[in-house]
Short mmCIF file of C-alpha atoms in Angstrom, two decimals:
data_model
loop_
_atom_site.label_atom_id
_atom_site.label_comp_id
_atom_site.label_asym_id
_atom_site.label_seq_id
_atom_site.Cartn_x
_atom_site.Cartn_y
_atom_site.Cartn_z
CA MET A 1 -67.04 -227.51 64.73
CA PRO A 2 -69.21 -225.00 66.31
CA THR A 3 -72.73 -226.35 67.00
CA SER A 4 -75.85 -224.44 66.24
CA ALA A 5 -75.79 -223.25 69.71
CA THR A 6 -72.56 -221.53 69.60
CA VAL A 7 -71.69 -218.01 68.23
CA ALA A 8 -68.38 -217.29 66.71
CA ILE A 9 -66.65 -214.16 67.72
CA THR A 10 -63.13 -212.91 67.66
CA LEU A 11 -61.67 -212.48 71.19
CA ASN A 12 -58.28 -210.66 71.63
CA GLY A 13 -57.42 -211.60 68.10
CA GLU A 14 -58.08 -215.32 68.30
CA PRO A 15 -61.38 -217.25 67.23
CA TYR A 16 -63.60 -217.82 70.15
CA ASP A 17 -66.99 -219.68 70.28
CA LEU A 18 -69.49 -218.50 72.75
CA ALA A 19 -71.48 -221.37 74.51
CA ALA A 20 -74.33 -220.05 76.58
CA GLU A 21 -72.88 -216.57 76.98
CA ARG A 22 -74.80 -213.92 75.03
CA THR A 23 -73.94 -210.58 76.88
CA ALA A 24 -70.60 -208.97 77.56
CA ALA A 25 -71.12 -209.39 81.29
CA GLU A 26 -71.55 -213.29 80.78
CA LEU A 27 -68.47 -213.51 78.64
CA VAL A 28 -66.51 -211.53 81.34
CA GLU A 29 -67.85 -214.07 83.97
CA ALA A 30 -67.36 -217.17 81.83
CA LEU A 31 -63.56 -215.92 81.41
CA GLY A 32 -63.13 -215.60 85.28
CA LEU A 33 -62.48 -211.86 84.99
CA THR A 34 -65.50 -210.64 86.99
CA GLY A 35 -64.32 -208.03 89.46
CA ARG A 36 -61.04 -207.64 87.90
CA ARG A 37 -59.84 -204.21 86.63
CA ILE A 38 -60.35 -204.73 82.77
CA ALA A 39 -61.72 -202.76 79.91
CA MET A 40 -63.60 -203.89 76.86
CA GLU A 41 -63.90 -202.80 73.29
CA ILE A 42 -66.39 -204.51 70.85
CA ASN A 43 -65.75 -203.52 67.13
CA GLU A 44 -63.40 -200.91 68.28
CA GLU A 45 -66.18 -199.16 70.32
CA ILE A 46 -65.67 -199.06 74.23
CA VAL A 47 -68.28 -200.84 76.25
CA PRO A 48 -68.50 -199.01 79.55
CA ARG A 49 -68.50 -201.15 82.64
CA SER A 50 -72.04 -200.02 83.40
CA GLN A 51 -73.27 -201.51 79.94
CA LEU A 52 -71.76 -204.75 80.18
CA SER A 53 -75.03 -206.62 81.16
CA ALA A 54 -77.00 -204.74 78.58
CA THR A 55 -74.63 -205.48 75.74
CA ARG A 56 -75.41 -208.38 73.47
CA LEU A 57 -72.78 -210.20 71.78
CA GLU A 58 -73.41 -211.01 68.09
CA ALA A 59 -71.74 -213.35 65.59
CA GLY A 60 -68.50 -211.94 64.13
CA ASP A 61 -67.97 -209.30 66.85
CA ARG A 62 -64.37 -208.53 67.51
CA VAL A 63 -63.92 -208.33 71.31
CA GLU A 64 -60.93 -206.89 72.99
CA ILE A 65 -60.41 -207.29 76.77
CA VAL A 66 -57.41 -205.47 78.30
CA HIS A 67 -55.74 -204.72 81.44
CA ALA A 68 -52.65 -202.63 82.99
CA ILE A 69 -49.29 -203.91 82.53
CA GLY A 70 -45.87 -202.78 83.26
CA GLY A 71 -44.58 -200.31 80.87
CA GLY A 72 -42.80 -196.82 80.29
CA MET B 1 -31.79 -171.13 107.27
CA THR B 2 -34.02 -169.56 104.77
CA LEU B 3 -36.61 -172.06 103.32
CA LEU B 4 -35.70 -172.12 99.59
CA GLN B 5 -39.11 -171.96 97.41
CA ASP B 6 -39.96 -173.39 94.23
CA THR B 7 -42.91 -173.31 92.13
CA PRO B 8 -45.03 -176.58 92.19
CA PHE B 9 -45.00 -178.97 89.33
CA THR B 10 -48.29 -178.54 87.64
CA VAL B 11 -49.69 -180.42 84.58
CA ALA B 12 -53.14 -179.93 83.34
CA GLY B 13 -54.01 -178.33 86.51
CA ARG B 14 -52.91 -181.14 88.74
CA THR B 15 -49.78 -180.32 91.24
CA PHE B 16 -47.42 -182.84 92.18
CA ALA B 17 -44.52 -182.87 94.75
CA SER B 18 -42.14 -184.96 92.55
CA ARG B 19 -40.68 -183.84 89.22
CA LEU B 20 -39.67 -187.51 88.49
CA LEU B 21 -42.06 -189.76 86.56
CA VAL B 22 -41.37 -193.31 86.47
CA GLY B 23 -42.30 -196.25 84.33
CA THR B 24 -43.32 -199.84 85.50
CA GLY B 25 -41.85 -202.03 82.67
CA LYS B 26 -38.92 -204.31 82.67
CA TYR B 27 -38.80 -205.09 86.36
CA LYS B 28 -38.12 -208.85 87.38
CA ASP B 29 -41.47 -209.02 89.29
CA PHE B 30 -44.00 -206.88 91.23
CA ASP B 31 -42.23 -206.80 94.30
CA GLU B 32 -39.02 -205.16 92.66
CA THR B 33 -41.48 -202.64 90.80
CA ALA B 34 -43.12 -201.69 94.11
CA GLN B 35 -39.94 -201.24 96.09
CA ALA B 36 -38.30 -199.14 92.98
CA ILE B 37 -41.37 -196.98 92.46
CA ALA B 38 -41.67 -196.21 96.34
CA ALA B 39 -37.96 -195.37 96.43
CA SER B 40 -38.26 -192.93 93.45
CA GLU B 41 -41.01 -191.01 95.61
CA ALA B 42 -42.61 -190.38 92.07
CA ASN B 43 -46.14 -189.47 92.08
CA ILE B 44 -46.91 -189.99 88.37
CA VAL B 45 -46.27 -193.69 87.26
CA THR B 46 -46.70 -194.94 83.59
CA PHE B 47 -48.17 -198.18 82.63
CA ALA B 48 -49.01 -200.00 79.38
CA VAL B 49 -52.50 -201.49 78.22
CA ARG B 50 -52.58 -204.87 76.83
CA ARG B 51 -54.76 -207.83 76.05
CA THR B 52 -55.66 -209.91 79.21
CA ASN B 53 -54.18 -213.28 79.41
CA LEU B 54 -57.17 -215.42 78.94
CA GLY B 55 -57.23 -218.41 81.27
CA GLN B 56 -55.13 -216.82 83.98
CA GLU B 57 -56.14 -217.73 87.45
CA ALA B 58 -58.59 -215.25 88.87
CA GLY B 59 -56.22 -214.52 91.76
CA ALA B 60 -53.17 -213.58 89.80
CA PRO B 61 -51.73 -210.30 90.92
CA ASN B 62 -52.44 -207.10 88.90
CA LEU B 63 -50.08 -204.21 88.19
CA LEU B 64 -52.78 -201.95 89.62
CA ASP B 65 -52.88 -203.70 93.11
CA VAL B 66 -49.17 -203.08 93.29
CA ILE B 67 -49.43 -199.51 92.04
CA PRO B 68 -52.78 -198.32 93.28
CA PRO B 69 -54.58 -195.46 91.77
CA SER B 70 -55.29 -194.24 95.27
CA ARG B 71 -51.66 -193.60 95.87
CA TYR B 72 -50.32 -192.81 92.50
CA THR B 73 -51.47 -190.70 89.47
CA LEU B 74 -51.31 -193.36 86.74
CA LEU B 75 -50.38 -192.41 83.22
CA PRO B 76 -51.44 -194.82 80.55
CA ASN B 77 -48.89 -195.05 77.86
CA THR B 78 -49.67 -195.73 74.36
CA ALA B 79 -46.39 -197.42 73.84
CA GLY B 80 -46.41 -200.15 71.24
CA CYS B 81 -48.81 -198.14 68.94
CA TYR B 82 -47.69 -197.54 65.32
CA THR B 83 -50.87 -195.45 64.17
CA ALA B 84 -52.86 -192.82 65.41
CA LYS B 85 -55.99 -195.00 65.40
CA ASP B 86 -54.43 -197.59 67.72
CA ALA B 87 -53.09 -195.06 70.09
CA VAL B 88 -56.53 -193.37 70.31
CA ARG B 89 -58.15 -196.73 71.09
CA THR B 90 -55.60 -197.50 73.71
CA CYS B 91 -56.30 -194.15 75.37
CA ARG B 92 -60.01 -194.72 75.24
CA LEU B 93 -59.52 -198.31 76.79
CA ALA B 94 -57.18 -196.85 79.51
CA ARG B 95 -59.85 -194.22 80.49
CA GLU B 96 -62.47 -196.89 80.89
CA LEU B 97 -59.75 -199.09 82.92
CA LEU B 98 -59.31 -196.04 85.27
CA ASP B 99 -62.71 -194.99 85.60
CA GLY B 100 -62.71 -191.96 83.62
CA HIS B 101 -59.20 -190.61 84.29
CA ASN B 102 -58.19 -188.65 81.24
CA LEU B 103 -54.43 -187.86 81.68
CA VAL B 104 -52.52 -189.84 79.23
CA LYS B 105 -49.06 -190.25 77.72
CA LEU B 106 -49.28 -190.29 73.83
CA GLU B 107 -46.46 -192.12 72.06
CA VAL B 108 -46.63 -193.25 68.39
CA LEU B 109 -43.64 -195.09 67.23
CA GLY B 110 -42.19 -195.03 63.75
CA ASP B 111 -40.39 -198.45 63.61
CA ASP B 112 -39.10 -201.00 65.95
CA THR B 113 -35.54 -200.49 65.56
CA THR B 114 -35.37 -196.99 66.77
CA LEU B 115 -38.80 -196.61 68.46
CA TYR B 116 -38.42 -193.10 67.22
CA PRO B 117 -41.70 -190.90 67.29
CA ASN B 118 -43.72 -190.83 64.22
CA VAL B 119 -44.66 -187.15 64.46
CA VAL B 120 -47.31 -187.34 61.70
CA GLU B 121 -49.31 -189.82 63.45
CA THR B 122 -48.76 -188.32 66.79
CA LEU B 123 -50.14 -184.97 65.44
CA LYS B 124 -53.25 -186.79 64.38
CA ALA B 125 -53.55 -188.84 67.47
CA ALA B 126 -53.22 -185.59 69.61
CA GLU B 127 -55.98 -183.80 67.82
CA THR B 128 -58.60 -186.57 68.04
CA LEU B 129 -57.65 -187.26 71.91
CA LEU B 130 -57.83 -183.45 72.70
CA ALA B 131 -61.22 -183.25 71.03
CA ASP B 132 -62.29 -186.35 73.08
CA GLY B 133 -61.50 -184.48 76.30
CA PHE B 134 -57.93 -186.06 77.02
CA ASP B 135 -55.18 -184.43 78.82
CA VAL B 136 -52.41 -185.31 76.55
CA MET B 137 -48.69 -185.44 77.64
CA VAL B 138 -46.81 -186.05 74.48
CA TYR B 139 -43.67 -187.86 73.60
CA THR B 140 -42.29 -186.36 70.64
CA SER B 141 -38.82 -185.93 68.86
CA ASP B 142 -36.47 -182.97 69.94
CA ASP B 143 -37.73 -180.73 67.12
CA PRO B 144 -38.77 -177.34 68.41
CA ILE B 145 -41.17 -176.81 65.56
CA VAL B 146 -43.04 -179.92 66.19
CA ALA B 147 -43.11 -179.22 70.00
CA ARG B 148 -44.51 -175.84 69.10
CA GLU B 149 -47.34 -177.47 66.97
CA LEU B 150 -48.19 -179.89 69.75
CA GLU B 151 -48.34 -177.19 72.41
CA ALA B 152 -50.45 -174.95 70.08
CA MET B 153 -53.03 -177.93 69.51
CA GLY B 154 -53.45 -178.08 73.40
CA CYS B 155 -51.20 -180.78 74.68
CA CYS B 156 -50.67 -180.20 78.41
CA ALA B 157 -46.88 -181.50 78.49
CA ILE B 158 -44.29 -181.79 75.71
CA MET B 159 -41.89 -184.76 76.14
CA PRO B 160 -38.92 -184.82 73.97
CA LEU B 161 -36.70 -187.81 73.80
CA GLY B 162 -33.13 -187.45 75.06
CA SER B 163 -32.14 -190.35 73.09
CA LEU B 164 -33.75 -193.60 71.80
CA ILE B 165 -36.11 -195.28 74.12
CA GLY B 166 -34.06 -197.74 76.34
CA SER B 167 -30.81 -196.72 74.93
CA GLY B 168 -29.47 -195.12 78.09
CA HIS B 169 -27.45 -192.67 75.80
CA GLY B 170 -28.50 -189.67 77.80
CA ILE B 171 -29.46 -186.28 76.30
CA GLN B 172 -27.86 -186.18 72.74
CA ASN B 173 -29.00 -182.73 71.76
CA PRO B 174 -29.23 -180.61 74.83
CA HIS B 175 -29.50 -177.35 72.51
CA ASN B 176 -32.73 -178.58 71.14
CA VAL B 177 -34.06 -179.38 74.67
CA ARG B 178 -33.19 -175.95 75.82
CA LEU B 179 -34.96 -174.48 72.61
CA ILE B 180 -37.92 -176.34 73.50
CA VAL B 181 -37.93 -175.48 77.24
CA GLU B 182 -37.46 -171.69 76.41
CA GLN B 183 -40.33 -171.48 73.86
CA SER B 184 -42.83 -173.54 75.76
CA GLN B 185 -45.58 -172.31 78.04
CA VAL B 186 -46.40 -175.94 79.27
CA PRO B 187 -44.31 -178.37 81.11
CA VAL B 188 -41.43 -179.82 79.28
CA LEU B 189 -39.93 -183.34 80.32
CA VAL B 190 -37.19 -185.35 78.90
CA ASP B 191 -38.83 -188.65 78.15
CA ALA B 192 -36.37 -191.49 76.96
CA GLY B 193 -32.79 -192.02 76.70
CA ILE B 194 -31.92 -191.48 80.49
CA GLY B 195 -29.19 -193.68 81.50
CA THR B 196 -27.77 -192.59 84.73
CA ALA B 197 -28.42 -190.01 87.45
CA SER B 198 -26.28 -187.39 85.73
CA ASP B 199 -28.49 -187.45 82.61
CA ALA B 200 -31.58 -186.67 84.72
CA ALA B 201 -29.79 -183.74 86.49
CA MET B 202 -28.85 -182.45 83.16
CA ALA B 203 -32.27 -182.45 81.84
CA MET B 204 -33.38 -180.53 85.05
CA GLU B 205 -30.28 -178.23 84.56
CA LEU B 206 -31.53 -177.33 81.23
CA GLY B 207 -34.69 -176.14 82.50
CA CYS B 208 -36.94 -179.13 81.98
CA ASP B 209 -39.94 -179.10 84.43
CA GLY B 210 -39.40 -182.87 84.87
CA VAL B 211 -37.88 -186.35 83.76
CA LEU B 212 -39.69 -189.46 82.59
CA LEU B 213 -37.68 -192.68 82.75
CA ASN B 214 -38.05 -196.36 83.24
CA THR B 215 -35.03 -198.51 81.94
CA ALA B 216 -32.31 -196.51 83.92
CA ILE B 217 -33.95 -197.69 87.07
CA ALA B 218 -35.26 -201.19 85.99
CA HIS B 219 -32.07 -202.25 84.39
CA ALA B 220 -29.62 -200.93 87.05
CA ARG B 221 -27.91 -203.50 88.97
CA GLU B 222 -29.85 -202.28 92.13
CA PRO B 223 -32.97 -200.86 90.88
CA GLN B 224 -34.19 -199.48 94.34
CA ARG B 225 -30.92 -197.70 94.97
CA MET B 226 -31.05 -196.11 91.27
CA ALA B 227 -34.67 -195.06 91.93
CA ARG B 228 -33.45 -192.98 94.89
CA ALA B 229 -30.34 -191.81 92.83
CA MET B 230 -32.75 -190.45 90.20
CA LYS B 231 -34.93 -188.80 92.93
CA LEU B 232 -31.99 -186.90 94.37
CA ALA B 233 -30.70 -186.20 90.76
CA VAL B 234 -33.96 -184.59 89.61
CA GLU B 235 -33.89 -182.43 92.81
CA ALA B 236 -30.22 -181.60 92.49
CA GLY B 237 -30.59 -180.59 88.82
CA ARG B 238 -33.82 -178.50 89.65
CA GLU B 239 -31.94 -176.67 92.51
CA ALA B 240 -28.91 -176.07 90.15
CA PHE B 241 -31.25 -174.59 87.54
CA LEU B 242 -32.99 -172.29 89.95
CA ALA B 243 -29.46 -171.14 91.46
CA GLY B 244 -28.37 -170.35 88.19
CA ARG B 245 -24.76 -171.68 87.33
CA MET B 246 -21.77 -169.68 87.38
CA PRO B 247 -20.43 -168.29 84.21
CA ARG B 248 -17.94 -170.55 82.28
CA ARG B 249 -14.51 -168.80 81.98
CA GLN B 250 -11.34 -169.40 79.62
CA SER B 251 -8.75 -169.05 82.48
CA ALA B 252 -8.55 -170.13 85.89
CA ASP B 253 -9.84 -167.93 88.83
CA PRO B 254 -8.52 -168.70 92.30
CA SER B 255 -10.96 -169.42 95.15
CA SER B 256 -8.40 -168.02 97.66
CA PRO B 257 -7.33 -164.49 97.63
CA PHE B 258 -4.06 -163.40 96.48
CA ALA B 259 -3.54 -160.77 99.00
CA GLY B 260 -1.95 -161.71 102.24
CA ARG B 261 0.01 -164.47 101.05
CA ILE B 262 3.35 -165.47 102.87
CA ASN B 263 5.51 -165.88 100.02
CA GLY B 264 7.63 -163.31 98.35
#
């Protein structure tokens, strides 16, 4: 069960509880993705890399983090 | 020897030495991907956008390390999208991924048996993407009327299928591809269905500006060798198109003169 300190979001389609992370940049860091070539969308809106630190995560946010893979 | 000239291959104001565009899917590993792409000598390389695997090691290799944007023009592809909305979201994520690079391959699929383009959703997505500043290379059916609509909207390249994606059935309706080539002011590329080198050469002989393929190389027994075959086929087909083929005849026409024969 989430404690009062956690914030429930949806991350890449799955339920995810934020512990201490409160910004998009902190989430990226907690996932070990800092410095990797990724792109993020919150509630279907792009979050530019330059805005990750300034973007606060709220309960219920739907977050997508994507990267490049092989494809035609 | 006279140097034979060709007009450069230009898409949305960008000029490329190679008329072969290749995908990065279905390879067994990144080494094989890198070797095949290098052997193809393609300049434009497509990739897909997918959810990051959470929990992967920080040092895991990334496709963009193997196919660096500094060396290739990366073409994000909306493959796997079945609605205009998902295709538009994918393109915006790709633009963020590539630091503002705005050239995309739009592909909106109709169903997972045929992967046939859903042209209604494709037209909707193209409209939104063009208004948002993207340069849109569009995968579509071989319907010349749809192709004309997409060009009129402002798509920078029209890419009709030769046959179903990944089928290797070659160009099923060369007459339609030729109709699209003849009416289009923007580049036309056969995208999907190429199975072997002669299919790629045929596309170029029909007057296409380029060929986009993936599985024909990735699923060849020797991908690197097939990549080179495709490069040569695209060049050969282009040269044959520019040279202009001989007329077809009903009866034989000897290559050696009749006069001066020793018989009779």
